[in-house]
Amino acid sequence: MKPIRKAIFPVAGLGTRFLPATKAMPKEMLTVVDRPLIQHVVDEAREAGIEHFIFVTGRGKGAIEDHFDVHFELDATLTDRNKQAELEQLSRDLPGAGQTSFTRQQLPLGLGHAVWCARDIVGDEPFALLLPDVLVQHTPGCLAQMMQVYREQGSDANMIAVEEVPPERVHMYGVVGVGAAVGKAFKITQMVEKPKREAAPSNLSITGRYILQPEIFAILENQPRGAGGEIQLTDGMVRLAQMQPFLGFKFAGQSFDCGSKIGFLAANVSYALAREELAPEFRAELKRILKDL
Ligand code: UTP
């Protein structure tokens, strides 16, 4: 079994649901409390033992690259002002030298295409894939939980994080069919993108965290465009599932779809309430606002 050392973060999307905020700023730099979305997911990947962070970027996404670089003037100013805690935090947040790669998806042709753009950097080894607009609030993080279960099951399988959604909402998600248990995971029998409620094989939705085998790249290479004219990752995974096992894993934790406004706002509330130094004052403020409604 090959270890999983690398993770892909697709960040080339246009973020149209957050316009105008995302006109000149990447969606992935929107902050949940005081950390950009992309920092939250990089933290999750580092905690899971990932050593190399691959960002698939696009036009206008330079701020992400700058975010994961040393900011010399800022460091110098913080040093002058004796802001030791801030300096240490900045340094902790930064992956080490040579641990990041940036490649460009020249056109936003879909998630499957974004993943394929990272093929040469990943090479012939399994990798993690984290969608930065999904946050999972839990310790250990979602990917750390997956890695543990992946190691325990002991084979070169693919693994997808799944969670229960209300049956009336399955038409909004990729949904999996549930087969036999494999340790703490289960065999996925089918994957369907946005099924009608009556046709859905379960109410377990695909949640933005994956462990994939490198054979996915050859499949994505000649993957025809699917829904919305985009090269869909799920279509590629359906084809890979004809050759390799796919496991589903129900993670512990609360997920937030920060690609939607409600999910993003809810994440801010929940993450702020989890911060000791903010929670008492913020809770009082929330109560005051809600009372007036
Ligand atoms: P989304 O479809 O949620 O992001 O993709 P989007 O297209 O940016 O957002 P909206 O719908 O227009 O508001 C999930 C993740 O995949 C990346 C996005 O950057 C996001 O992090 N993505 C999506 C790509 O990297 N390339 C693509 O072609 C599409």
Coordinates of N, CA, C and O in Angstrom, one line a residue, residues 39-215:
Q39 N -7.0 28.2 4.0 CA -6.1 27.9 5.1 C -6.8 26.8 6.0 O -6.1 25.9 6.5
H40 N -8.1 26.9 6.2 CA -8.7 25.8 7.0 C -8.5 24.5 6.4 O -8.2 23.5 7.1
V41 N -8.6 24.3 5.1 CA -8.5 23.0 4.5 C -7.0 22.5 4.4 O -6.7 21.3 4.6
V42 N -6.1 23.5 4.2 CA -4.7 23.1 4.3 C -4.3 22.6 5.7 O -3.6 21.7 5.9
D43 N -4.9 23.3 6.7 CA -4.7 22.9 8.1 C -5.2 21.4 8.3 O -4.5 20.6 8.9
E44 N -6.3 21.2 7.7 CA -6.9 19.8 7.8 C -6.0 18.8 7.2 O -5.8 17.7 7.7
A45 N -5.4 19.1 6.0 CA -4.6 18.2 5.3 C -3.2 18.0 6.0 O -2.7 16.9 6.1
R46 N -2.7 19.1 6.6 CA -1.4 18.9 7.4 C -1.6 18.0 8.6 O -0.8 17.2 8.9
E47 N -2.8 18.3 9.3 CA -3.0 17.4 10.4 C -3.1 16.0 10.1 O -2.8 15.1 10.9
A48 N -3.6 15.7 8.8 CA -3.7 14.3 8.4 C -2.4 13.7 7.9 O -2.4 12.5 7.5
G49 N -1.4 14.5 7.9 CA 0.0 14.0 7.5 C 0.4 14.3 6.1 O 1.4 13.8 5.6
I50 N -0.4 15.1 5.4 CA 0.0 15.5 4.0 C 1.3 16.3 4.0 O 1.4 17.2 4.8
E51 N 2.1 16.0 3.0 CA 3.5 16.6 3.0 C 3.6 17.6 1.8 O 4.5 18.4 1.8
H52 N 2.7 17.4 0.8 CA 2.8 18.3 -0.4 C 1.5 18.8 -0.8 O 0.5 18.0 -0.9
F53 N 1.4 20.1 -1.0 CA 0.1 20.7 -1.2 C 0.0 21.3 -2.6 O 0.8 22.2 -3.0
I54 N -0.9 20.8 -3.4 CA -0.9 21.1 -4.9 C -2.2 22.0 -5.1 O -3.3 21.5 -4.9
F55 N -2.0 23.2 -5.5 CA -3.1 24.1 -5.8 C -3.3 24.2 -7.3 O -2.4 24.6 -8.0
V56 N -4.5 23.9 -7.7 CA -4.8 24.1 -9.1 C -5.5 25.5 -9.2 O -6.7 25.6 -8.8
T57 N -4.8 26.5 -9.7 CA -5.3 27.8 -9.6 C -5.7 28.3 -11.0 O -5.7 27.5 -12.0
G58 N -6.1 29.5 -11.1 CA -6.5 30.1 -12.4 C -6.3 31.6 -12.4 O -5.7 32.1 -11.4
R59 N -6.8 32.2 -13.4 CA -6.6 33.7 -13.5 C -7.2 34.3 -12.3 O -8.3 33.9 -11.8
G60 N -6.5 35.3 -11.7 CA -7.0 36.1 -10.6 C -6.9 35.4 -9.3 O -7.5 35.8 -8.3
K61 N -6.1 34.3 -9.2 CA -6.0 33.6 -7.9 C -4.6 33.8 -7.3 O -4.3 33.0 -6.4
G62 N -3.9 34.8 -7.7 CA -2.6 35.1 -7.2 C -2.5 35.2 -5.7 O -1.5 34.9 -5.0
A63 N -3.6 35.7 -5.1 CA -3.6 36.0 -3.6 C -3.4 34.6 -2.9 O -2.9 34.6 -1.8
I64 N -3.8 33.5 -3.5 CA -3.7 32.2 -2.8 C -2.2 31.9 -2.7 O -1.7 31.5 -1.6
E65 N -1.5 32.1 -3.8 CA 0.0 31.9 -3.8 C 0.7 32.8 -2.8 O 1.5 32.3 -2.1
D66 N 0.3 34.0 -2.8 CA 0.9 35.0 -1.8 C 0.6 34.6 -0.4 O 1.5 34.7 0.5
H67 N -0.6 34.1 -0.2 CA -1.0 33.7 1.2 C 0.0 32.6 1.7 O 0.2 32.6 2.9
F68 N 0.4 31.7 0.8 CA 1.2 30.6 1.3 C 2.7 30.9 1.1 O 3.5 30.0 0.9
D69 N 3.1 32.2 1.1 CA 4.5 32.6 1.0 C 4.8 33.4 2.2 O 4.0 34.0 2.9
V70 N 6.1 33.6 2.4 CA 6.6 34.5 3.5 C 6.3 35.9 3.0 O 6.6 36.2 1.8
H71 N 5.9 36.8 3.9 CA 5.6 38.2 3.6 C 6.7 39.0 4.4 O 6.5 39.3 5.6
F72 N 7.8 39.2 3.7 CA 8.9 39.8 4.4 C 8.7 41.1 5.1 O 9.0 41.2 6.3
E73 N 8.0 42.0 4.4 CA 7.8 43.3 5.1 C 6.9 43.2 6.3 O 7.1 43.8 7.3
L74 N 5.9 42.3 6.2 CA 4.9 42.1 7.3 C 5.7 41.5 8.5 O 5.6 42.0 9.6
D75 N 6.5 40.5 8.2 CA 7.3 39.9 9.3 C 8.2 40.9 9.9 O 8.3 40.9 11.2
A76 N 8.9 41.7 9.1 CA 9.8 42.7 9.7 C 9.0 43.7 10.6 O 9.5 44.1 11.7
T77 N 7.8 44.2 10.1 CA 7.1 45.1 10.9 C 6.6 44.5 12.2 O 6.6 45.1 13.2
L78 N 6.1 43.2 12.1 CA 5.6 42.6 13.3 C 6.8 42.4 14.3 O 6.6 42.6 15.5
T79 N 8.0 42.1 13.8 CA 9.2 42.0 14.6 C 9.4 43.3 15.3 O 9.6 43.4 16.6
D80 N 9.5 44.4 14.5 CA 9.7 45.7 15.1 C 8.7 46.1 16.2 O 9.0 46.7 17.2
R81 N 7.5 45.7 16.0 CA 6.4 46.0 17.0 C 6.3 45.0 18.1 O 5.3 45.0 18.8
N82 N 7.2 44.0 18.0 CA 7.2 43.0 19.1 C 5.9 42.2 19.1 O 5.4 41.8 20.2
K83 N 5.3 41.9 18.0 CA 4.1 41.1 17.9 C 4.4 39.6 17.7 O 4.2 39.1 16.6
Q84 N 4.9 39.1 18.8 CA 5.5 37.7 18.7 C 4.4 36.7 18.4 O 4.6 35.7 17.6
A85 N 3.2 36.8 19.0 CA 2.2 35.8 18.8 C 1.7 35.7 17.4 O 1.6 34.7 16.8
E86 N 1.6 36.9 16.8 CA 1.1 37.0 15.4 C 2.2 36.4 14.5 O 1.9 35.6 13.5
L87 N 3.5 36.7 14.8 CA 4.6 36.1 13.9 C 4.6 34.6 14.0 O 4.7 33.9 13.0
E88 N 4.4 34.1 15.2 CA 4.5 32.7 15.4 C 3.3 32.0 14.6 O 3.4 31.0 14.0
Q89 N 2.1 32.6 14.7 CA 0.9 32.1 14.0 C 1.2 32.1 12.5 O 0.9 31.1 11.9
L90 N 1.7 33.2 12.0 CA 2.0 33.2 10.5 C 2.9 32.1 10.1 O 2.7 31.4 9.1
S91 N 3.9 31.9 10.9 CA 4.9 30.9 10.6 C 4.3 29.5 10.7 O 4.6 28.6 9.9
R92 N 3.5 29.2 11.7 CA 2.8 27.9 11.9 C 1.9 27.6 10.7 O 1.8 26.5 10.3
D93 N 1.3 28.6 10.1 CA 0.3 28.4 9.1 C 0.9 28.0 7.7 O 0.3 27.6 6.8
L94 N 2.2 28.3 7.6 CA 2.9 28.2 6.3 C 3.5 26.7 6.1 O 4.2 26.2 6.9
P95 N 3.1 26.1 5.0 CA 3.8 24.8 4.7 C 5.3 25.1 4.5 O 5.7 26.3 4.2
G96 N 6.1 24.1 4.6 CA 7.5 24.3 4.5 C 8.0 24.6 3.1 O 7.2 24.5 2.1
A97 N 9.3 25.0 3.0 CA 9.9 25.3 1.7 C 9.8 24.1 0.8 O 10.1 22.9 1.2
G98 N 9.3 24.2 -0.4 CA 9.2 23.1 -1.4 C 8.0 22.2 -1.2 O 7.9 21.2 -1.9
Q99 N 7.2 22.6 -0.2 CA 6.0 21.7 0.0 C 4.7 22.1 -0.7 O 3.7 21.5 -0.5
T100 N 4.8 23.2 -1.5 CA 3.7 23.6 -2.3 C 4.0 23.6 -3.8 O 5.1 23.8 -4.2
S101 N 3.0 23.3 -4.5 CA 3.1 23.4 -6.0 C 1.8 24.1 -6.5 O 0.7 23.9 -5.9
F102 N 2.0 25.0 -7.5 CA 0.9 25.7 -8.1 C 0.8 25.4 -9.6 O 1.8 25.5 -10.3
T103 N -0.3 24.9 -10.1 CA -0.4 24.7 -11.5 C -1.7 25.4 -11.9 O -2.6 25.7 -11.1
R104 N -1.8 25.7 -13.2 CA -3.0 26.5 -13.6 C -3.9 25.8 -14.5 O -3.5 25.1 -15.4
Q105 N -5.2 25.8 -14.1 CA -6.2 25.3 -15.0 C -6.6 26.6 -15.9 O -7.2 27.5 -15.4
Q106 N -6.2 26.5 -17.1 CA -6.3 27.7 -17.9 C -7.8 28.1 -18.2 O -8.1 29.3 -18.4
L107 N -8.7 27.1 -18.2 CA -10.1 27.4 -18.4 C -10.9 26.6 -17.3 O -10.5 25.5 -17.1
P108 N -11.9 27.2 -16.7 CA -12.6 26.5 -15.7 C -13.5 25.4 -16.3 O -14.7 25.6 -16.4
L109 N -13.0 24.3 -16.7 CA -13.7 23.3 -17.5 C -14.4 22.3 -16.5 O -14.9 21.3 -17.0
G110 N -14.3 22.5 -15.2 CA -14.9 21.6 -14.3 C -13.9 20.9 -13.4 O -12.7 21.0 -13.6
L111 N -14.5 20.4 -12.3 CA -13.7 19.8 -11.2 C -12.8 18.6 -11.7 O -11.6 18.5 -11.4
G112 N -13.4 17.8 -12.6 CA -12.6 16.7 -13.1 C -11.4 17.2 -13.9 O -10.3 16.6 -13.8
H113 N -11.6 18.2 -14.7 CA -10.5 18.8 -15.4 C -9.4 19.4 -14.5 O -8.2 19.3 -14.7
A114 N -9.9 20.1 -13.4 CA -9.0 20.7 -12.5 C -8.1 19.6 -11.9 O -6.9 19.8 -11.7
V115 N -8.7 18.5 -11.5 CA -7.9 17.4 -10.9 C -6.9 16.9 -11.9 O -5.7 16.7 -11.6
W116 N -7.3 16.7 -13.1 CA -6.4 16.2 -14.2 C -5.2 17.1 -14.4 O -4.1 16.7 -14.7
C117 N -5.4 18.4 -14.2 CA -4.3 19.4 -14.4 C -3.2 19.1 -13.4 O -2.0 19.6 -13.6
A118 N -3.4 18.4 -12.3 CA -2.4 18.2 -11.3 C -1.6 16.8 -11.6 O -0.8 16.4 -10.7
R119 N -1.9 16.2 -12.7 CA -1.5 14.8 -12.9 C 0.1 14.6 -12.8 O 0.6 13.7 -12.2
D120 N 0.8 15.6 -13.4 CA 2.3 15.4 -13.4 C 2.9 15.7 -12.0 O 3.9 15.1 -11.7
I121 N 2.2 16.5 -11.3 CA 2.8 16.8 -9.9 C 2.5 15.7 -9.0 O 3.3 15.3 -8.1
V122 N 1.3 15.0 -9.1 CA 1.0 13.9 -8.3 C 1.8 12.7 -8.7 O 2.4 12.0 -7.8
G123 N 1.9 12.4 -10.0 CA 2.6 11.2 -10.4 C 1.9 10.0 -10.1 O 0.6 10.0 -10.0
D124 N 2.6 8.9 -10.0 CA 1.9 7.5 -9.9 C 1.7 7.1 -8.4 O 2.2 6.1 -8.0
E125 N 1.0 7.9 -7.7 CA 0.7 7.6 -6.3 C -0.7 8.0 -5.9 O -1.2 9.0 -6.5
P126 N -1.3 7.4 -4.9 CA -2.6 7.8 -4.5 C -2.5 9.2 -3.8 O -1.4 9.6 -3.3
F127 N -3.6 9.9 -3.9 CA -3.5 11.3 -3.3 C -4.9 11.7 -2.7 O -5.9 11.0 -2.9
A128 N -4.8 12.7 -1.9 CA -6.0 13.2 -1.3 C -6.5 14.4 -2.1 O -5.7 15.1 -2.8
L129 N -7.8 14.6 -2.1 CA -8.4 15.7 -2.8 C -9.4 16.4 -1.9 O -10.2 15.8 -1.3
L130 N -9.2 17.7 -1.6 CA -10.0 18.4 -0.7 C -10.6 19.6 -1.4 O -9.9 20.5 -2.0
L131 N -11.9 19.8 -1.4 CA -12.6 20.9 -1.9 C -12.6 22.0 -0.9 O -13.2 21.8 0.2
P132 N -12.0 23.2 -1.2 CA -11.9 24.2 -0.1 C -13.2 24.9 0.2 O -13.2 25.6 1.2
D133 N -14.2 24.7 -0.5 CA -15.5 25.3 -0.1 C -16.3 24.4 0.8 O -17.4 24.8 1.2
V134 N -15.7 23.3 1.2 CA -16.4 22.4 2.2 C -15.5 22.4 3.4 O -14.4 22.1 3.4
L135 N -16.1 22.9 4.5 CA -15.4 22.8 5.8 C -16.0 21.7 6.7 O -17.3 21.7 6.7
V136 N -15.2 21.0 7.4 CA -15.8 20.0 8.3 C -15.2 20.4 9.7 O -14.0 20.4 9.9
Q137 N -16.1 20.7 10.6 CA -15.6 21.1 11.9 C -15.6 19.9 12.8 O -16.6 19.4 13.2
H138 N -14.4 19.4 13.1 CA -14.2 18.3 14.0 C -12.7 18.1 14.3 O -11.9 18.4 13.5
T139 N -12.4 17.5 15.5 CA -11.1 17.1 15.8 C -11.1 15.6 16.2 O -11.9 15.3 17.1
P140 N -10.4 14.7 15.5 CA -9.5 15.0 14.3 C -10.4 15.4 13.1 O -11.6 15.1 13.0
G141 N -9.7 16.0 12.2 CA -10.4 16.5 11.0 C -10.9 15.3 10.1 O -10.5 14.2 10.3
C142 N -11.7 15.7 9.1 CA -12.3 14.7 8.2 C -11.2 13.8 7.5 O -11.2 12.6 7.5
L143 N -10.2 14.5 6.9 CA -9.2 13.8 6.2 C -8.3 12.9 7.1 O -8.0 11.7 6.8
A144 N -8.0 13.3 8.3 CA -7.3 12.5 9.3 C -8.1 11.2 9.6 O -7.5 10.1 9.7
Q145 N -9.4 11.4 9.8 CA -10.3 10.2 10.0 C -10.2 9.3 8.8 O -10.1 8.0 9.0
M146 N -10.3 9.8 7.6 CA -10.3 9.0 6.4 C -9.0 8.2 6.3 O -8.9 7.0 5.9
M147 N -7.9 8.9 6.5 CA -6.5 8.3 6.4 C -6.4 7.1 7.3 O -5.9 6.1 6.9
Q148 N -6.9 7.3 8.5 CA -6.8 6.2 9.5 C -7.6 5.0 9.0 O -7.1 3.8 9.0
V149 N -8.8 5.2 8.5 CA -9.7 4.1 8.0 C -9.1 3.5 6.8 O -9.1 2.3 6.5
Y150 N -8.5 4.3 5.9 CA -7.8 3.9 4.7 C -6.7 2.9 5.0 O -6.6 1.9 4.4
R151 N -5.9 3.3 6.0 CA -4.8 2.5 6.4 C -5.3 1.2 7.0 O -4.7 0.1 6.7
E152 N -6.3 1.3 7.8 CA -6.8 0.0 8.5 C -7.4 -1.0 7.4 O -7.2 -2.2 7.6
Q153 N -8.0 -0.5 6.4 CA -8.6 -1.4 5.4 C -7.5 -2.1 4.5 O -7.7 -3.1 3.9
G154 N -6.4 -1.4 4.4 CA -5.2 -2.1 3.9 C -5.0 -2.4 2.4 O -4.1 -3.0 2.0
S155 N -5.9 -1.8 1.6 CA -5.8 -2.1 0.1 C -5.8 -0.7 -0.6 O -6.2 0.3 -0.1
D156 N -5.3 -0.8 -1.9 CA -5.3 0.4 -2.7 C -6.7 0.7 -3.2 O -6.9 0.7 -4.4
A157 N -7.6 1.1 -2.3 CA -8.9 1.4 -2.8 C -9.1 3.0 -2.9 O -8.2 3.7 -2.5
N158 N -10.1 3.4 -3.5 CA -10.5 4.8 -3.5 C -11.5 5.0 -2.3 O -12.2 4.1 -2.0
M159 N -11.5 6.2 -1.8 CA -12.4 6.4 -0.6 C -13.0 7.8 -0.7 O -12.3 8.8 -1.1
I160 N -14.3 7.9 -0.4 CA -15.0 9.1 -0.5 C -15.7 9.4 0.8 O -16.3 8.5 1.4
A161 N -15.6 10.6 1.3 CA -16.3 11.0 2.6 C -17.7 11.2 2.2 O -18.0 11.9 1.2
V162 N -18.6 10.7 3.0 CA -20.1 10.9 2.8 C -20.8 11.3 4.0 O -20.2 11.0 5.1
E163 N -21.9 11.9 3.9 CA -22.7 12.3 5.1 C -24.2 12.2 4.7 O -24.6 12.3 3.5
E164 N -25.0 12.1 5.7 CA -26.4 12.0 5.5 C -27.0 13.4 5.2 O -26.6 14.3 5.9
V165 N -27.9 13.4 4.2 CA -28.6 14.7 4.0 C -30.1 14.3 4.0 O -30.5 13.2 3.7
P166 N -31.0 15.3 4.2 CA -32.4 15.0 4.2 C -32.8 14.5 2.8 O -32.3 15.1 1.8
P167 N -33.7 13.5 2.8 CA -34.0 12.9 1.5 C -34.6 13.9 0.5 O -34.3 13.8 -0.7
E168 N -35.2 15.0 1.0 CA -35.8 16.0 0.0 C -34.7 16.8 -0.6 O -34.9 17.6 -1.5
R169 N -33.4 16.7 -0.1 CA -32.3 17.5 -0.7 C -31.3 16.6 -1.5 O -30.4 17.2 -2.0
V170 N -31.6 15.3 -1.7 CA -30.6 14.5 -2.4 C -30.4 15.0 -3.8 O -29.3 14.8 -4.4
H171 N -31.4 15.6 -4.4 CA -31.3 16.0 -5.8 C -30.2 17.1 -6.0 O -29.9 17.5 -7.1
M172 N -29.7 17.6 -4.9 CA -28.6 18.7 -5.0 C -27.2 18.1 -4.9 O -26.3 18.9 -5.1
Y173 N -27.1 16.8 -4.7 CA -25.7 16.3 -4.4 C -25.4 15.1 -5.2 O -26.3 14.5 -5.9
G174 N -24.1 14.7 -5.2 CA -23.7 13.4 -5.7 C -24.1 12.4 -4.5 O -23.8 12.7 -3.4
V175 N -24.7 11.3 -4.9 CA -25.2 10.3 -3.9 C -24.6 8.9 -4.2 O -24.5 8.6 -5.3
V176 N -24.3 8.2 -3.1 CA -23.7 6.9 -3.3 C -24.7 5.7 -2.9 O -25.6 6.0 -2.0
G177 N -24.5 4.6 -3.5 CA -25.2 3.4 -3.1 C -24.4 2.6 -2.0 O -23.2 2.6 -2.1
V178 N -25.0 2.0 -1.1 CA -24.3 1.4 0.1 C -24.3 -0.1 0.0 O -25.3 -0.8 -0.1
G179 N -23.1 -0.7 0.0 CA -22.9 -2.1 -0.1 C -22.3 -2.6 1.3 O -22.6 -2.0 2.3
A180 N -21.6 -3.7 1.2 CA -21.1 -4.4 2.4 C -20.2 -3.5 3.2 O -19.4 -2.7 2.6
A181 N -20.1 -3.8 4.5 CA -19.2 -3.0 5.4 C -17.8 -3.5 5.1 O -17.5 -4.7 4.9
V182 N -16.8 -2.6 5.1 CA -15.4 -2.9 5.0 C -14.7 -2.2 6.2 O -14.4 -1.0 6.1
G183 N -14.6 -2.8 7.3 CA -14.1 -2.1 8.5 C -15.0 -1.0 8.9 O -16.3 -1.2 8.9
K184 N -14.5 0.2 9.0 CA -15.4 1.4 9.4 C -15.9 2.0 8.2 O -16.6 3.1 8.3
A185 N -15.6 1.5 7.0 CA -16.1 2.1 5.7 C -17.1 1.1 5.1 O -17.5 0.1 5.8
F186 N -17.6 1.4 3.9 CA -18.5 0.4 3.3 C -18.2 0.5 1.8 O -17.7 1.5 1.3
K187 N -18.6 -0.6 1.1 CA -18.4 -0.6 -0.3 C -19.4 0.3 -1.0 O -20.6 0.2 -0.7
I188 N -19.0 1.1 -1.9 CA -19.9 1.9 -2.7 C -20.4 1.1 -3.9 O -19.5 0.6 -4.7
T189 N -21.7 1.0 -4.1 CA -22.2 0.2 -5.2 C -22.5 1.0 -6.4 O -22.5 0.5 -7.5
Q190 N -22.8 2.3 -6.2 CA -23.0 3.2 -7.3 C -22.9 4.6 -6.9 O -22.9 4.9 -5.7
M191 N -22.6 5.5 -7.9 CA -22.6 6.9 -7.6 C -23.5 7.6 -8.6 O -23.3 7.4 -9.8
V192 N -24.3 8.5 -8.1 CA -25.3 9.2 -9.0 C -25.2 10.6 -8.7 O -25.3 11.0 -7.6
E193 N -25.0 11.4 -9.8 CA -25.0 12.9 -9.6 C -26.4 13.5 -9.6 O -27.1 13.2 -10.5
K194 N -26.7 14.2 -8.5 CA -28.0 14.9 -8.4 C -29.2 14.0 -8.8 O -30.0 14.4 -9.8
P195 N -29.5 12.9 -8.2 CA -30.6 12.1 -8.5 C -32.0 12.7 -8.1 O -32.0 13.5 -7.1
K196 N -33.0 12.3 -8.7 CA -34.4 12.6 -8.2 C -34.5 11.8 -6.9 O -34.0 10.7 -6.7
R197 N -35.3 12.3 -6.0 CA -35.5 11.7 -4.7 C -35.9 10.2 -4.8 O -35.3 9.3 -4.1
E198 N -36.8 9.9 -5.7 CA -37.3 8.5 -5.9 C -36.2 7.6 -6.4 O -36.1 6.4 -6.2
A199 N -35.2 8.2 -7.2 CA -34.2 7.3 -7.9 C -32.9 7.3 -7.0 O -32.0 6.5 -7.4
A200 N -32.9 8.0 -5.9 CA -31.6 8.1 -5.2 C -31.3 6.7 -4.5 O -32.2 6.2 -3.8
P201 N -30.1 6.2 -4.6 CA -29.8 4.9 -4.0 C -29.7 5.0 -2.4 O -29.7 4.0 -1.8
S202 N -29.5 6.2 -1.9 CA -29.5 6.4 -0.4 C -29.6 7.9 -0.2 O -29.9 8.6 -1.1
N203 N -29.4 8.3 1.1 CA -29.4 9.7 1.3 C -28.0 10.1 1.8 O -27.8 11.0 2.6
L204 N -27.0 9.4 1.3 CA -25.6 9.7 1.7 C -24.9 10.5 0.5 O -24.8 10.0 -0.6
S205 N -24.5 11.7 0.9 CA -24.0 12.6 -0.2 C -22.5 12.6 -0.1 O -21.9 12.5 0.9
I206 N -21.9 12.8 -1.3 CA -20.4 13.0 -1.4 C -20.0 14.4 -0.9 O -20.6 15.4 -1.3
T207 N -19.0 14.4 0.0 CA -18.8 15.7 0.7 C -17.5 16.5 0.5 O -17.2 17.3 1.3
G208 N -16.8 16.2 -0.6 CA -15.7 17.1 -0.8 C -14.3 16.7 -0.3 O -13.4 17.5 -0.2
R209 N -14.3 15.4 0.2 CA -13.0 14.9 0.6 C -12.8 13.5 0.0 O -13.7 12.6 0.1
Y210 N -11.7 13.3 -0.7 CA -11.5 12.0 -1.4 C -10.1 11.5 -1.2 O -9.2 12.3 -1.1
I211 N -9.9 10.2 -1.3 CA -8.6 9.6 -1.5 C -8.8 8.9 -2.8 O -9.7 8.0 -3.0
L212 N -7.9 9.2 -3.8 CA -8.1 8.6 -5.1 C -6.8 8.0 -5.6 O -5.7 8.4 -5.2
Q213 N -6.9 6.9 -6.4 CA -5.8 6.2 -7.0 C -5.4 7.0 -8.3 O -6.2 7.6 -9.0
P214 N -4.1 6.9 -8.7 CA -3.6 7.7 -9.8 C -4.2 7.3 -11.1 O -4.2 8.1 -12.1
E215 N -4.9 6.1 -11.2 CA -5.5 5.7 -12.5 C -6.6 6.6 -12.9 O -7.1 6.6 -14.0

